[in-house]
């Protein structure tokens, strides 16, 4: 007979409201015999059955729920759950060959993450209950998805909370190391062995596509406008050719009436900070950006970004910077303030400004998590305020700040508060254009706040005195 976890009479009814974790503080006792990682039933203080999950007495999370009826976590169980995961991705994603297949508790497989990169699966196991079923899980993955390889990236410190050691390596097949995936029609290189986490951040897929409206409509600021010209007056090698048989064609011309020779004349200038492998940079170029500055502190990441840019044919529109984003933004702000001082007169102009003091139409900030614990929230608030303060100062008047936070402990209202405080200090008025979360392959269980980690916002930026 299966062992049961009896819950305390005084506990809050979180389990009945969909919370998939039972904490040790909620447990009254264990009835029966169970080994760590075994499946147990959960009952209330009256003995009423509530759910089934796997048990870890050495973790703060005593039980992770897998079902609300008695089940066995055998191969058939995993195959059924994995097929459900696949059906969800095939319904909502245009290219389910490259996506997050399993998202832990939200896919009713707590402690398990599976990312799909073409024919290769990358698995991350974060809980003891999944760890002891690693082999049966692998067999189920092979049956449902038929991958050419399965690679494990359980090399994360959070496993220590479950009493587990970090681990990475091949589970099945031969690891290709580097894989090229497709996202929103773009080709990107992914390093599944040495890249961050499982190799790529699929959660921002829809958010990257959401920047498309920001990338064009900027030519008029430079005095460029459209005029009709006789088709036979266009140079033979002009980038815009008239339709066959047309006598006239509408072309962009500058203030002097000369033809504009650059095809992306209407595009935005864009700065992407914390670029990693350049995913936002690639999307900016795809959607028509004129010039993109791609910045990351990691030389390895920037080299990958260079290859991704070249792979998609965007070399002529991207420049790369290896630098700390905080320092780079402050340096640009300082240079901008110096340029304004010189424009007013009375400043020392003998010292060259170099390349500082630049501004962009769109500034994109997608930093790593600043708050990995509750204790780190105060420092994270300062970090988010500072990075957004500097970023919005460098946005051209009426341009856009695209900013994100992947810190779970930084709640949405706190993130917005940090940005609002930054706007006040910068003398800016922000208009929220779009507010987003993680993509459809990262579903969220209602009532489980732990899954609501990604915040993504697009703000129009204007100076108070210009409104």
JSON list of N, CA, C and O in Angstrom, two decimals, residues 29 106 119 158 247 274 276 279 345 395 448 465:
[
{"chain": "A", "resi": 29, "resn": "UNK", "atom": "N", "xyz": [2.49, 14.49, 9.14]},
{"chain": "A", "resi": 29, "resn": "UNK", "atom": "CA", "xyz": [3.20, 13.22, 9.32]},
{"chain": "A", "resi": 29, "resn": "UNK", "atom": "C", "xyz": [3.16, 12.39, 8.04]},
{"chain": "A", "resi": 29, "resn": "UNK", "atom": "O", "xyz": [2.37, 12.67, 7.12]},
{"chain": "A", "resi": 106, "resn": "UNK", "atom": "N", "xyz": [4.22, 23.69, -14.85]},
{"chain": "A", "resi": 106, "resn": "UNK", "atom": "CA", "xyz": [3.16, 24.17, -15.75]},
{"chain": "A", "resi": 106, "resn": "UNK", "atom": "C", "xyz": [2.77, 23.12, -16.78]},
{"chain": "A", "resi": 106, "resn": "UNK", "atom": "O", "xyz": [1.70, 23.22, -17.38]},
{"chain": "A", "resi": 119, "resn": "UNK", "atom": "N", "xyz": [16.49, 18.05, -33.94]},
{"chain": "A", "resi": 119, "resn": "UNK", "atom": "CA", "xyz": [16.42, 16.63, -33.59]},
{"chain": "A", "resi": 119, "resn": "UNK", "atom": "C", "xyz": [17.10, 16.31, -32.27]},
{"chain": "A", "resi": 119, "resn": "UNK", "atom": "O", "xyz": [17.25, 15.14, -31.91]},
{"chain": "A", "resi": 158, "resn": "UNK", "atom": "N", "xyz": [20.93, 25.02, -8.07]},
{"chain": "A", "resi": 158, "resn": "UNK", "atom": "CA", "xyz": [19.65, 24.82, -7.39]},
{"chain": "A", "resi": 158, "resn": "UNK", "atom": "C", "xyz": [19.40, 23.35, -7.08]},
{"chain": "A", "resi": 158, "resn": "UNK", "atom": "O", "xyz": [18.61, 23.01, -6.19]},
{"chain": "A", "resi": 247, "resn": "UNK", "atom": "N", "xyz": [6.01, 53.76, -65.71]},
{"chain": "A", "resi": 247, "resn": "UNK", "atom": "CA", "xyz": [6.66, 54.98, -66.16]},
{"chain": "A", "resi": 247, "resn": "UNK", "atom": "C", "xyz": [7.26, 55.75, -65.00]},
{"chain": "A", "resi": 247, "resn": "UNK", "atom": "O", "xyz": [8.28, 56.45, -65.17]},
{"chain": "A", "resi": 274, "resn": "UNK", "atom": "N", "xyz": [23.17, 43.52, -23.08]},
{"chain": "A", "resi": 274, "resn": "UNK", "atom": "CA", "xyz": [23.06, 42.13, -22.60]},
{"chain": "A", "resi": 274, "resn": "UNK", "atom": "C", "xyz": [22.61, 41.23, -23.74]},
{"chain": "A", "resi": 274, "resn": "UNK", "atom": "O", "xyz": [21.69, 40.43, -23.62]},
{"chain": "A", "resi": 276, "resn": "UNK", "atom": "N", "xyz": [23.76, 38.66, -25.28]},
{"chain": "A", "resi": 276, "resn": "UNK", "atom": "CA", "xyz": [23.99, 37.21, -25.32]},
{"chain": "A", "resi": 276, "resn": "UNK", "atom": "C", "xyz": [24.44, 36.85, -26.73]},
{"chain": "A", "resi": 276, "resn": "UNK", "atom": "O", "xyz": [25.50, 37.28, -27.17]},
{"chain": "A", "resi": 279, "resn": "UNK", "atom": "N", "xyz": [20.05, 37.82, -30.24]},
{"chain": "A", "resi": 279, "resn": "UNK", "atom": "CA", "xyz": [18.72, 37.48, -30.75]},
{"chain": "A", "resi": 279, "resn": "UNK", "atom": "C", "xyz": [17.88, 38.72, -31.06]},
{"chain": "A", "resi": 279, "resn": "UNK", "atom": "O", "xyz": [17.21, 38.77, -32.10]},
{"chain": "A", "resi": 345, "resn": "UNK", "atom": "N", "xyz": [27.78, 76.40, -25.03]},
{"chain": "A", "resi": 345, "resn": "UNK", "atom": "CA", "xyz": [28.92, 77.30, -24.98]},
{"chain": "A", "resi": 345, "resn": "UNK", "atom": "C", "xyz": [29.56, 77.33, -23.61]},
{"chain": "A", "resi": 345, "resn": "UNK", "atom": "O", "xyz": [28.96, 76.98, -22.60]},
{"chain": "A", "resi": 395, "resn": "UNK", "atom": "N", "xyz": [17.68, 57.37, -25.24]},
{"chain": "A", "resi": 395, "resn": "UNK", "atom": "CA", "xyz": [16.65, 57.19, -26.27]},
{"chain": "A", "resi": 395, "resn": "UNK", "atom": "C", "xyz": [16.33, 58.54, -26.90]},
{"chain": "A", "resi": 395, "resn": "UNK", "atom": "O", "xyz": [16.07, 59.52, -26.20]},
{"chain": "A", "resi": 448, "resn": "UNK", "atom": "N", "xyz": [-0.15, 30.22, -9.36]},
{"chain": "A", "resi": 448, "resn": "UNK", "atom": "CA", "xyz": [1.23, 29.81, -9.03]},
{"chain": "A", "resi": 448, "resn": "UNK", "atom": "C", "xyz": [2.15, 30.96, -9.45]},
{"chain": "A", "resi": 448, "resn": "UNK", "atom": "O", "xyz": [2.58, 31.05, -10.59]},
{"chain": "A", "resi": 465, "resn": "UNK", "atom": "N", "xyz": [9.64, 68.31, -20.75]},
{"chain": "A", "resi": 465, "resn": "UNK", "atom": "CA", "xyz": [9.55, 69.64, -21.34]},
{"chain": "A", "resi": 465, "resn": "UNK", "atom": "C", "xyz": [9.15, 69.61, -22.80]},
{"chain": "A", "resi": 465, "resn": "UNK", "atom": "O", "xyz": [8.85, 70.67, -23.40]}
]
